Short mmCIF file of C-alpha atoms and ligand atoms in Angstrom, two decimals:
data_model
loop_
_atom_site.label_atom_id
_atom_site.label_comp_id
_atom_site.label_asym_id
_atom_site.label_seq_id
_atom_site.Cartn_x
_atom_site.Cartn_y
_atom_site.Cartn_z
CA MET A 275 -1.39 26.87 11.62
CA SER A 276 -2.98 27.57 14.71
CA PHE A 277 -4.30 25.00 17.43
CA HIS A 278 -7.79 26.39 19.10
CA LEU A 279 -7.18 25.86 22.30
CA PHE A 280 -10.19 24.13 24.84
CA GLN A 281 -9.82 23.04 28.78
CA LEU A 282 -9.22 20.38 30.09
CA SER A 283 -11.36 18.67 33.05
CA MET A 284 -8.19 19.71 35.65
CA SER A 285 -8.36 23.76 33.97
CA THR A 286 -5.23 23.47 32.02
CA ALA A 287 -5.45 24.98 28.48
CA ILE A 288 -3.81 22.69 25.72
CA SER A 289 -3.54 22.49 22.25
CA GLU A 290 -5.46 19.56 19.95
CA HIS A 291 -2.11 18.73 19.34
CA ASP A 292 -1.23 18.35 23.18
CA LEU A 293 -4.61 15.89 23.06
CA TRP A 294 -3.78 13.97 20.84
CA LEU A 295 -0.19 12.76 22.13
CA ARG A 296 -1.60 12.41 25.47
CA ILE A 297 -3.78 10.06 24.32
CA LEU A 298 -1.31 8.11 22.21
CA GLU A 299 1.05 8.08 25.01
CA LYS A 300 -1.84 5.85 27.20
CA VAL A 301 -2.50 3.60 23.69
CA GLU A 302 0.71 2.90 22.51
CA PRO A 303 1.86 0.43 25.46
CA GLU A 304 -1.93 -1.14 24.87
CA VAL A 305 -1.13 -1.79 20.98
CA LYS A 306 1.52 -4.11 19.57
CA LYS A 307 4.48 -1.49 18.22
CA PRO A 308 4.20 -2.16 14.39
CA HIS A 309 0.29 -1.53 14.54
CA PHE A 310 0.96 1.26 16.66
CA LEU A 311 3.18 2.69 13.84
CA THR A 312 1.20 1.77 11.00
CA TRP A 313 -2.39 2.98 12.14
CA PHE A 314 -1.62 5.95 13.78
CA GLN A 315 1.12 7.64 11.58
CA ASN A 316 -0.12 11.15 10.20
CA THR A 317 -3.41 10.85 12.52
CA ALA A 318 -4.34 13.95 14.15
CA ILE A 319 -7.37 16.19 15.94
CA LEU A 320 -9.43 17.84 13.62
CA SER A 321 -11.57 19.20 16.28
CA PHE A 322 -12.88 18.95 18.99
CA THR A 323 -16.05 20.87 20.74
CA GLU A 324 -19.03 20.16 22.61
CA GLY A 325 -17.70 16.98 23.80
CA LYS A 326 -17.34 15.79 20.13
CA LEU A 327 -13.19 14.99 19.00
CA VAL A 328 -13.13 14.36 15.45
CA ILE A 329 -10.17 12.17 14.79
CA GLY A 330 -8.33 12.88 11.19
CA VAL A 331 -7.22 9.51 9.39
CA PRO A 332 -5.23 9.80 6.00
CA ASN A 333 -7.08 7.35 4.10
CA MET A 334 -10.24 4.51 4.50
CA PHE A 335 -7.52 1.97 6.00
CA ALA A 336 -6.85 3.69 8.93
CA ARG A 337 -10.16 4.39 9.77
CA ASP A 338 -11.88 0.76 9.62
CA TRP A 339 -8.73 -0.40 11.51
CA LEU A 340 -9.40 2.27 14.35
CA ALA A 341 -12.76 2.32 14.31
CA ASN A 342 -12.99 -1.50 14.45
CA LYS A 343 -9.94 -2.92 16.27
CA LEU A 344 -8.52 -0.36 18.14
CA ASN A 345 -11.77 1.74 18.72
CA GLY A 346 -11.81 -0.08 22.45
CA HIS A 347 -7.98 1.22 24.00
CA LEU A 348 -8.84 4.33 22.33
CA VAL A 349 -11.76 5.31 23.62
CA GLU A 350 -10.17 4.31 27.12
CA ALA A 351 -7.43 6.17 26.49
CA ILE A 352 -9.73 9.27 25.47
CA ARG A 353 -11.68 9.12 28.50
CA LEU A 354 -8.71 8.76 31.04
CA VAL A 355 -7.04 12.21 29.26
CA ASN A 356 -10.23 13.82 29.64
CA PRO A 357 -13.22 12.53 30.30
CA ASN A 358 -15.53 15.33 29.17
CA VAL A 359 -15.22 13.30 25.49
CA ARG A 360 -18.71 11.96 24.61
CA GLU A 361 -18.51 11.23 20.82
CA VAL A 362 -15.76 10.02 18.92
CA GLU A 363 -15.70 10.56 15.10
CA PHE A 364 -13.53 9.45 12.43
CA GLU A 365 -12.79 11.34 9.41
CA ILE A 366 -10.33 10.57 6.50
CA ASP A 367 -8.65 13.32 5.15
CA PRO A 368 -5.49 12.62 2.32
CA ASN A 369 -4.24 15.36 3.08
CA LEU A 370 -2.98 13.99 6.45
CA ALA A 371 -0.51 12.00 4.34
CA LEU A 372 0.82 14.90 3.07
CA PRO A 373 5.01 15.24 3.60
CA ASP A 374 5.08 18.65 4.96
CA ASN A 375 1.66 18.76 6.48
CA ALA A 376 2.19 20.16 10.09
CA MET A 377 -1.00 19.29 12.12
CA ALA A 378 -0.55 15.65 11.19
CA THR A 379 1.56 13.49 14.38
CA ASN A 380 4.54 12.02 13.30
CA VAL A 381 3.79 8.84 15.64
CA THR A 382 7.07 7.32 13.64
CA LYS A 383 9.30 9.72 14.77
CA LEU A 384 7.94 10.10 18.09
CA PHE A 385 7.17 6.48 19.50
CA GLY A 386 9.29 4.66 16.71
CA SER A 387 12.88 3.98 16.85
CA SER A 388 13.36 3.18 13.36
CA LYS A 389 10.83 2.90 10.43
CA LYS A 390 12.22 -0.28 9.02
CA PRO A 391 9.80 -2.99 9.15
CA ARG A 392 10.00 -5.38 12.55
CA LYS A 393 12.30 -7.71 12.42
CA LEU A 394 10.83 -11.10 13.48
CA PRO A 395 13.68 -12.10 16.89
CA ASN A 396 16.54 -13.70 15.22
CA LYS A 397 18.92 -14.20 18.40
CA GLN A 398 18.89 -18.02 18.35
CA GLU A 399 20.98 -19.30 15.18
CA VAL A 400 20.32 -23.30 14.48
CA LYS A 401 22.64 -24.44 16.83
CA LEU A 402 24.78 -27.44 14.34
CA VAL A 403 26.64 -30.04 15.61
CA GLU A 404 29.88 -29.81 13.71
CA GLY A 405 29.35 -32.07 10.17
CA ILE A 406 25.84 -31.52 9.60
CA SER A 407 24.76 -29.31 7.44
CA SER A 408 20.85 -28.40 8.92
CA LYS A 409 19.05 -26.16 7.03
CA CYS A 410 18.60 -23.28 8.86
CA LEU A 411 15.45 -22.79 10.45
CA ASN A 412 12.97 -19.70 9.00
CA PRO A 413 12.61 -17.58 12.06
CA ARG A 414 9.43 -15.90 9.99
CA TYR A 415 8.05 -19.30 10.81
CA ARG A 416 6.74 -18.37 14.29
CA LEU A 417 3.43 -20.54 16.94
CA LYS A 418 2.73 -16.72 17.81
CA ASN A 419 2.57 -16.09 13.42
CA PHE A 420 0.23 -19.09 13.09
CA VAL A 421 -3.30 -18.43 12.60
CA VAL A 422 -5.09 -21.36 14.04
CA GLY A 423 -8.98 -22.62 13.33
CA SER A 424 -10.74 -25.94 13.85
CA ASN A 425 -8.84 -26.83 11.04
CA ASN A 426 -5.15 -27.27 12.69
CA ARG A 427 -5.95 -26.60 16.72
CA LEU A 428 -4.90 -29.88 17.41
CA ALA A 429 -1.29 -30.04 15.69
CA ASN A 430 -1.13 -26.11 16.85
CA ALA A 431 -1.76 -27.48 20.63
CA ALA A 432 0.88 -30.36 19.79
CA CYS A 433 3.42 -28.21 18.55
CA GLY A 434 3.11 -26.09 21.38
CA ALA A 435 3.57 -28.81 23.91
CA VAL A 436 6.49 -29.94 22.58
CA ALA A 437 8.42 -26.67 21.88
CA ASN A 438 7.03 -26.48 25.92
CA ALA A 439 8.80 -29.87 27.22
CA PRO A 440 10.66 -31.79 24.29
CA GLY A 441 11.13 -35.33 24.13
CA THR A 442 9.19 -35.82 26.60
CA LEU A 443 4.72 -35.97 26.24
CA TYR A 444 4.67 -36.54 22.36
CA ASN A 445 7.65 -37.93 20.93
CA PRO A 446 7.06 -38.75 18.26
CA LEU A 447 5.18 -35.86 16.68
CA PHE A 448 3.68 -36.76 13.45
CA VAL A 449 2.19 -33.92 11.46
CA TYR A 450 0.21 -35.10 8.36
CA GLY A 451 -1.68 -32.95 5.45
CA GLY A 452 -1.77 -31.73 1.83
CA VAL A 453 0.44 -29.65 0.45
CA GLY A 454 0.51 -25.74 1.91
CA LEU A 455 -1.42 -26.03 4.65
CA GLY A 456 1.03 -25.24 6.92
CA LYS A 457 3.75 -28.28 8.13
CA THR A 458 6.71 -26.57 7.35
CA HIS A 459 5.57 -23.54 8.70
CA LEU A 460 4.63 -25.82 11.73
CA LEU A 461 7.48 -27.51 12.26
CA GLN A 462 9.95 -24.36 11.76
CA ALA A 463 8.39 -22.63 14.50
CA THR A 464 8.70 -25.53 16.81
CA GLY A 465 11.83 -25.32 16.12
CA ASN A 466 12.28 -21.65 16.98
CA GLU A 467 9.87 -22.10 20.24
CA VAL A 468 12.61 -25.07 21.42
CA LEU A 469 15.52 -22.87 20.88
CA ALA A 470 13.52 -20.01 22.11
CA HIS A 471 13.12 -21.78 25.18
CA ASP A 472 16.99 -23.10 25.62
CA PRO A 473 19.21 -22.25 23.16
CA ASP A 474 21.68 -24.72 24.05
CA LYS A 475 20.01 -27.00 22.63
CA ILE A 476 20.92 -28.61 19.16
CA VAL A 477 17.56 -28.55 16.62
CA VAL A 478 18.51 -30.11 12.97
CA TYR A 479 15.54 -29.26 10.32
CA MET A 480 15.80 -31.21 7.69
CA THR A 481 13.59 -32.56 4.65
CA SER A 482 13.94 -35.72 4.11
CA GLU A 483 15.42 -35.29 0.58
CA ARG A 484 18.57 -33.54 2.30
CA PHE A 485 18.47 -36.31 4.81
CA THR A 486 18.97 -39.13 2.13
CA ASN A 487 21.86 -36.96 0.61
CA GLU A 488 23.50 -37.01 3.88
CA ILE A 489 23.56 -40.81 4.18
CA VAL A 490 24.39 -41.40 0.52
CA GLU A 491 27.29 -38.98 0.80
CA ALA A 492 28.54 -40.87 3.68
CA ILE A 493 27.70 -43.97 2.58
CA ASN A 494 30.03 -43.33 -0.73
CA LYS A 495 33.05 -41.74 1.92
CA ARG A 496 32.75 -44.63 4.35
CA GLN A 497 31.83 -42.51 7.19
CA VAL A 498 28.57 -44.11 8.15
CA LYS A 499 29.77 -44.69 11.73
CA GLU A 500 30.64 -40.48 12.24
CA PHE A 501 27.66 -39.91 10.61
CA LYS A 502 25.32 -42.02 13.50
CA ASP A 503 27.72 -40.36 16.03
CA ARG A 504 26.83 -36.78 14.79
CA TYR A 505 23.45 -37.29 15.42
CA ARG A 506 23.54 -38.59 18.56
CA ARG A 507 24.50 -35.50 20.06
CA VAL A 508 20.97 -33.75 18.45
CA ASP A 509 18.47 -32.78 21.13
CA CYS A 510 15.64 -32.60 18.55
CA LEU A 511 15.56 -33.74 14.66
CA ILE A 512 12.70 -32.29 12.61
CA ILE A 513 12.24 -34.20 9.65
CA ASP A 514 10.10 -32.70 7.05
CA ASP A 515 8.12 -34.56 4.32
CA VAL A 516 9.16 -37.94 5.17
CA GLN A 517 7.07 -39.78 2.08
CA PHE A 518 10.09 -39.01 0.07
CA LEU A 519 11.92 -41.72 1.49
CA ALA A 520 9.70 -44.40 0.09
CA ASN A 521 11.56 -46.66 -1.68
CA LYS A 522 14.87 -45.80 -0.74
CA ASP A 523 15.53 -48.54 1.35
CA ARG A 524 19.01 -47.98 2.93
CA THR A 525 18.21 -44.83 4.27
CA GLN A 526 15.28 -45.81 5.81
CA GLU A 527 17.45 -48.10 7.81
CA GLU A 528 20.12 -45.58 8.78
CA PHE A 529 17.22 -43.30 9.73
CA PHE A 530 15.36 -46.15 11.82
CA HIS A 531 18.62 -46.46 13.83
CA THR A 532 18.96 -42.53 14.58
CA PHE A 533 15.60 -42.94 15.44
CA ASN A 534 15.67 -45.76 17.86
CA GLU A 535 18.70 -44.09 19.49
CA LEU A 536 17.43 -40.74 19.73
CA TYR A 537 13.69 -42.29 21.11
CA ASP A 538 15.55 -43.76 23.32
CA ASN A 539 17.59 -41.00 25.44
CA ASN A 540 13.98 -39.09 25.44
CA LYS A 541 15.45 -36.75 22.33
CA GLN A 542 12.16 -35.53 20.48
CA ILE A 543 11.87 -36.13 17.13
CA ILE A 544 9.26 -34.21 14.59
CA ILE A 545 8.44 -35.55 11.69
CA SER A 546 5.51 -34.16 8.28
CA SER A 547 4.62 -36.09 5.58
CA ASP A 548 1.40 -35.91 3.22
CA ARG A 549 -0.38 -38.42 4.38
CA PRO A 550 -1.02 -40.20 7.90
CA PRO A 551 1.64 -43.37 8.66
CA LYS A 552 -0.60 -46.31 7.75
CA GLU A 553 -1.01 -44.79 4.28
CA LEU A 554 3.02 -44.71 3.92
CA ASN A 555 3.24 -48.01 1.92
CA GLN A 556 6.46 -47.59 0.35
CA LEU A 557 8.32 -47.47 3.87
CA GLU A 558 9.26 -50.21 5.84
CA ASP A 559 6.72 -51.50 8.22
CA ARG A 560 9.10 -50.87 11.32
CA LEU A 561 9.59 -47.10 10.50
CA VAL A 562 5.62 -46.71 10.45
CA SER A 563 4.87 -48.38 13.75
CA ARG A 564 7.50 -46.04 15.38
CA PHE A 565 5.86 -42.61 13.93
CA GLU A 566 2.63 -44.50 14.93
CA MET A 567 4.19 -44.57 18.62
CA GLY A 568 3.68 -40.58 19.13
CA MET A 569 0.84 -37.70 18.91
CA ILE A 570 -0.44 -37.98 15.10
CA VAL A 571 -2.01 -34.72 14.25
CA ASP A 572 -3.08 -33.96 10.96
CA VAL A 573 -3.53 -30.10 9.76
CA GLN A 574 -6.88 -29.54 6.79
CA PHE A 575 -7.74 -26.76 4.50
CA PRO A 576 -8.48 -23.54 6.87
CA ASP A 577 -12.27 -22.26 6.64
CA TYR A 578 -13.69 -19.14 5.87
CA GLU A 579 -12.79 -17.38 8.57
CA THR A 580 -10.06 -18.71 9.14
CA ARG A 581 -8.77 -17.98 5.95
CA LEU A 582 -9.81 -14.13 6.36
CA ALA A 583 -7.56 -14.21 9.66
CA ILE A 584 -4.71 -15.52 7.60
CA LEU A 585 -4.65 -13.11 5.39
CA HIS A 586 -4.79 -9.92 7.72
CA SER A 587 -1.81 -11.56 9.59
CA LYS A 588 -0.14 -11.77 6.77
CA CYS A 589 -1.22 -7.71 5.05
CA ARG A 590 0.08 -6.97 9.04
CA GLU A 591 3.45 -9.09 8.65
CA HIS A 592 4.23 -7.34 5.50
CA GLN A 593 3.24 -3.74 7.29
CA THR A 594 0.31 -3.31 3.86
CA LEU A 595 -2.77 -2.39 4.25
CA ILE A 596 -5.55 -3.51 2.19
CA ASP A 597 -9.91 -3.48 2.52
CA SER A 598 -11.36 -5.65 3.94
CA GLU A 599 -13.54 -6.03 1.19
CA VAL A 600 -10.87 -7.22 -0.70
CA LEU A 601 -9.73 -9.87 1.46
CA GLU A 602 -12.96 -11.32 2.31
CA PHE A 603 -13.54 -10.93 -1.75
CA ILE A 604 -9.65 -13.53 -1.62
CA ALA A 605 -10.53 -15.61 1.22
CA MET A 606 -13.77 -16.65 -0.46
CA ASN A 607 -12.07 -17.65 -4.13
CA VAL A 608 -9.11 -19.12 -2.92
CA HIS A 609 -10.27 -22.89 -2.15
CA ASP A 610 -6.41 -24.75 -2.62
CA SER A 611 -4.31 -24.17 -0.12
CA VAL A 612 -2.94 -21.43 2.19
CA ARG A 613 -0.38 -21.13 0.15
CA GLU A 614 -1.62 -20.25 -2.65
CA LEU A 615 -3.96 -17.75 -0.28
CA GLU A 616 -0.87 -16.05 0.81
CA GLY A 617 0.55 -16.18 -3.59
CA VAL A 618 -2.84 -14.06 -4.73
CA LEU A 619 -2.42 -11.86 -1.41
CA LEU A 620 1.53 -12.13 -2.66
CA GLN A 621 1.11 -11.35 -6.21
CA ALA A 622 -1.74 -8.21 -4.69
CA ILE A 623 0.78 -6.43 -2.84
CA ALA A 624 3.83 -6.80 -5.66
CA GLU A 625 0.86 -5.24 -8.36
CA THR A 626 -0.15 -2.39 -5.87
CA ASN A 627 3.49 -1.21 -5.94
CA LEU A 628 4.40 -1.07 -9.07
CA GLN A 629 1.65 0.16 -10.72
CA ASN A 630 1.12 2.70 -7.94
CA THR A 631 -2.66 1.08 -7.65
CA THR A 632 -4.95 0.02 -4.24
CA PRO A 633 -5.57 -3.45 -4.79
CA THR A 634 -9.50 -3.76 -6.21
CA VAL A 635 -11.82 -6.82 -5.77
CA ARG A 636 -11.59 -6.72 -9.44
CA SER A 637 -7.82 -7.06 -9.59
CA VAL A 638 -7.41 -9.60 -7.14
CA ALA A 639 -10.19 -11.83 -9.03
CA LYS A 640 -8.16 -11.44 -12.26
CA ILE A 641 -5.49 -12.37 -9.94
CA ILE A 642 -6.67 -15.66 -8.75
CA LYS A 643 -8.47 -16.18 -12.37
CA LYS A 644 -4.69 -16.06 -13.69
CA LEU A 645 -2.98 -18.47 -11.20
CA GLY A 646 -5.84 -20.55 -12.42
CA ARG A 647 -6.41 -22.70 -9.63
CA GLN A 648 -10.07 -21.27 -8.18
CA GLY A 649 -12.52 -23.69 -7.60
CA GLU A 650 -16.30 -23.25 -7.20
CA THR A 651 -16.37 -19.06 -6.94
CA ILE A 652 -18.31 -17.08 -5.72
CA ASN A 653 -19.97 -13.52 -4.90
CA GLY A 654 -19.81 -12.22 -9.22
CA PHE A 655 -15.92 -13.84 -9.61
CA GLU A 656 -16.43 -14.25 -12.87
CA GLU A 657 -18.18 -10.90 -13.22
CA TYR A 658 -15.01 -9.00 -11.94
CA ALA A 659 -12.41 -11.31 -13.52
CA LYS A 660 -13.69 -10.38 -16.79
CA GLY A 661 -12.60 -6.60 -16.17
CA PRO A 662 -15.23 -3.52 -16.15
CA ALA A 663 -18.54 -4.46 -18.07
CA ALA A 664 -18.05 -1.68 -20.42
CA VAL A 665 -15.88 1.73 -20.03
CA ALA A 666 -17.20 4.09 -17.91
CA GLN A 667 -19.14 7.07 -20.29
CA THR A 668 -21.69 9.10 -18.34
CA PRO A 669 -21.50 10.76 -14.95
CA GLU A 670 -23.79 8.45 -13.78
CA ASP A 671 -20.82 5.58 -14.06
CA VAL A 672 -18.37 7.99 -12.82
CA LEU A 673 -20.79 8.59 -10.03
CA ASP A 674 -21.26 4.53 -8.77
CA ILE A 675 -17.77 3.57 -9.51
CA VAL A 676 -16.40 6.23 -7.09
CA SER A 677 -19.02 5.96 -3.93
CA HIS A 678 -18.64 2.26 -4.57
CA TYR A 679 -14.49 2.55 -4.40
CA PHE A 680 -14.59 5.08 -1.48
CA LYS A 681 -18.08 3.20 0.37
CA VAL A 682 -19.73 6.90 0.47
CA ALA A 683 -23.60 7.32 -0.53
CA SER A 684 -23.63 8.49 -3.99
CA GLU A 685 -26.75 11.01 -2.36
CA ASP A 686 -24.45 12.71 -0.49
CA VAL A 687 -22.12 12.66 -3.51
CA MET A 688 -24.58 14.66 -5.37
CA GLY A 689 -25.61 16.54 -1.89
CA PRO A 690 -24.86 19.44 -0.35
CA SER A 691 -22.78 17.63 2.53
CA ARG A 692 -18.72 19.92 3.08
CA LYS A 693 -17.64 16.93 4.93
CA ARG A 694 -14.25 15.88 3.77
CA HIS A 695 -15.10 12.33 3.74
CA ILE A 696 -17.68 13.70 1.03
CA MET A 697 -15.79 16.11 -0.58
CA LEU A 698 -13.22 14.21 -1.45
CA PRO A 699 -15.45 11.53 -3.38
CA ARG A 700 -17.79 14.70 -5.38
CA GLN A 701 -13.83 16.40 -6.35
CA LEU A 702 -12.91 13.47 -7.67
CA CYS A 703 -16.23 12.48 -9.35
CA MET A 704 -15.82 16.01 -11.35
CA TYR A 705 -12.09 15.24 -12.05
CA LEU A 706 -12.55 12.84 -13.79
CA THR A 707 -15.48 13.11 -15.87
CA ARG A 708 -13.71 16.37 -16.64
CA SER A 709 -10.44 14.92 -17.39
CA GLU A 710 -11.54 11.26 -18.89
CA LEU A 711 -15.35 12.14 -19.90
CA GLY A 712 -13.96 16.02 -21.41
CA MET A 713 -17.31 17.15 -19.80
CA SER A 714 -17.58 20.99 -19.79
CA PHE A 715 -17.90 22.26 -16.37
CA GLU A 716 -21.11 23.70 -16.84
CA HIS A 717 -22.36 20.28 -17.93
CA ILE A 718 -20.22 18.52 -14.59
CA GLY A 719 -22.11 20.76 -12.39
CA ASP A 720 -25.97 20.25 -13.53
CA ALA A 721 -24.77 16.39 -13.63
CA PHE A 722 -23.52 16.01 -9.84
CA GLY A 723 -26.47 17.75 -7.80
CA GLY A 724 -26.69 21.39 -9.79
CA LYS A 725 -23.35 22.80 -8.76
CA ASN A 726 -21.90 25.85 -10.04
CA HIS A 727 -19.51 25.16 -12.70
CA THR A 728 -16.88 27.86 -10.53
CA THR A 729 -17.25 24.65 -8.11
CA VAL A 730 -16.59 22.29 -10.93
CA LEU A 731 -13.51 24.06 -11.87
CA HIS A 732 -12.33 24.74 -8.34
CA ALA A 733 -12.84 21.06 -7.58
CA CYS A 734 -10.74 19.80 -10.70
CA GLU A 735 -7.76 22.71 -10.27
CA LYS A 736 -7.76 21.58 -6.48
CA ILE A 737 -7.56 17.48 -7.16
CA GLU A 738 -4.56 18.62 -9.87
CA GLN A 739 -2.82 19.80 -7.59
CA LYS A 740 -3.09 17.56 -4.34
CA LEU A 741 -1.98 14.61 -6.83
CA ARG A 742 1.28 15.91 -7.52
CA LYS A 743 1.73 15.57 -3.62
CA ASP A 744 -0.64 12.95 -2.54
CA LYS A 745 0.65 9.53 -3.48
CA GLN A 746 -2.23 8.15 -1.85
CA LEU A 747 -4.53 10.23 -4.09
CA LEU A 748 -2.35 9.28 -6.88
CA ARG A 749 -3.52 5.18 -6.46
CA ASP A 750 -6.69 5.98 -5.73
CA VAL A 751 -7.27 7.59 -8.44
CA ASN A 752 -5.25 5.00 -11.19
CA ALA A 753 -7.12 2.52 -9.09
CA ILE A 754 -10.68 3.81 -9.64
CA LYS A 755 -9.10 4.79 -13.50
CA LYS A 756 -8.80 0.80 -13.69
CA ASP A 757 -11.90 -0.08 -12.29
CA MET A 758 -13.77 2.36 -14.88
CA GLY A 759 -12.37 0.32 -17.73
CA LEU A 760 -9.59 3.03 -18.53
P1 ADP B 76 3.36 -26.99 3.89
O1 ADP B 76 4.69 -27.51 4.43
O2 ADP B 76 2.30 -27.59 4.56
O3 ADP B 76 3.46 -27.57 2.35
P2 ADP B 76 3.48 -24.49 4.24
O4 ADP B 76 4.02 -24.54 5.98
O5 ADP B 76 4.80 -24.37 3.81
O6 ADP B 76 2.98 -25.16 4.10
O7 ADP B 76 2.61 -23.56 4.14
C1 ADP B 76 2.58 -22.63 2.76
C2 ADP B 76 2.31 -21.23 3.54
O8 ADP B 76 1.32 -21.08 3.87
C3 ADP B 76 3.84 -20.69 4.55
O9 ADP B 76 3.90 -19.44 4.02
C4 ADP B 76 3.17 -20.39 5.95
O10 ADP B 76 3.84 -19.13 6.89
C5 ADP B 76 1.56 -20.39 5.04
N1 ADP B 76 0.74 -20.51 6.50
C6 ADP B 76 0.03 -22.13 5.92
N2 ADP B 76 -1.16 -22.07 7.04
C7 ADP B 76 -0.85 -21.36 7.88
C8 ADP B 76 -1.71 -20.83 9.22
N3 ADP B 76 -2.01 -21.16 9.77
N4 ADP B 76 -1.48 -19.27 9.41
C9 ADP B 76 -0.27 -18.84 9.05
N5 ADP B 76 -0.20 -18.78 7.56
C10 ADP B 76 0.05 -19.98 7.46
MG1 MG B 77 6.28 -28.05 3.12
#
C-alpha cells in the first residue's frame, strides 16, 4: 500500500503511518497502559488533507472511547506533533481489524510487552503467622478499583485512612451494609493496601465462620492457649460478616479477648457486618460496645451514576468493550446489589463470547429478566425483554434495526453518502435483506434509495467476503439477526 506524503511544519516529509506513530508515542505516557493497548489497537490515519486528520478505528466502541474519553490527550498529542492539524475526525473501518491489514497499527506489538490481560500486582502474599490459616487476600480487590459514590464515600475514606496508618486513627473500623454492596471488597482492599505499604506486616483476613471453626478446633485439641498466642502476633485482623458469630458464645468470648489484646497493643481491627453494632442483638453486649469504640461506616446501594461508573470500571478490568447504551440500560434496571450488577455484566460478556455476538439492550434485558430479581424497571424494559416485537419482514424493518445498531441516521443509509461508516450499514442492509428476506437485487436496489442492482450485488458479495475474515463483523451480523427476531 502507498502512504501519502505531506509536509510537517519542520518541513520533513513523513508518511501518515509515521505521523500516527509519533502521535501515539506522545499519547502513550498519558494513558493507562491497558486502555492504550485496547483502544489504539488497529487504528490508523486514513487521510490528512487541508488540516483535517481522519483517524480510522476498527469499531464503534473504539471510536466512542477515543472521542469521549481520550479526546483531550489525543488532540494535545496531535498538536504537539503537527500544529497544522485543525480538525480531527474518527471514521469506523472494520477492515482495520483484519489480521493482514497493513495500514492498521499494531500497538500491542509496538508498545505492549504481551497481549495477556493486565495482572493486578500480587507481590504481597499474605504473611501468615505459623499456624493461622488465613484465607488469602484476593489481589483483585484494591481501593483503586473500588468506585466511590455518595453511597460509600465515607467507608472508602475510612479504609484509606486505616490503610495509611493502621492501628492509630480508626480502631476498630466497623463497616456495615446489605449483601453485595462492597464490604468484602473494601475489607480485602484495605488489607492489600496495608501490605503494599509494609509487606512485613501480618495481615489476617477471615470470615467469622472460619474464625469460629478455628476456635472449635483449638478447643477440641486443647490448644486454646496456642490459639491466643498466635493471634497476638497479628498486626491487622480482618473479620468479615461478624453477624455470624450470633449465639456462638464461646467464640464470642475468645474473640473478645483477642480483640482486647490486639486493641491494647494498637493493632488494627477491621470488622464487617450486615447491620450496625447496636442491632447485633445476638452478640454479647461487651463485644458490641467494643465495636462501637472506633469508627462505624456504612455502604449503601449506589445511585445510577455510580452504578454506571462501576460497570465501566468492570468492563475495563475484563478488557471488554460494551456499548455505553447497553451499560446504561443495565445500570438503570438493576436495583438489587452491586454483585447483581456485576453478575449481569459477566453473563453478558460470557454470552458474547459463547454465541459470538455483541451484547445489545435486548440481550441484556433478557439476562436481567432471567436472573429474575429486578424491581421496578424502566426505559421500555418489558418491551426489550420480550424480544423483538415481530420478525423483521420488510426492507424498512431491516433499515431500522441496522441504523439503530450502528447509530447512524436511516436517511443517510438510504442516501448517496460514500463515507465508510455509512457504507457498511448500507451494505449490511442489502446483504440481510437478500439473505434473510430473499428479495431480488432489483427490489433491494429500489428499496434502498433507488440503487442499481449491480450495486446491491456488489454489496452482498463484499459483505460475504468480509464475513469470512472479520470476526467483529460476524458478531455484529449475529447481534443484528437476533434483533431481527431470527
Ligand atoms: P459484600 O461483601 O458487601 O456482600 P462484595 O464486596 O462481595 O459485597 O461485593 C460484590 C461485588 O461487587 C464484588 O465483586 C465487588 O468487587 C463489587 N463491588 C461492590 N461495590 C463496588 C464498588 N464500589 N466498586 C467496584 N466494585 C464493587
Ligand atoms: Mg462479603
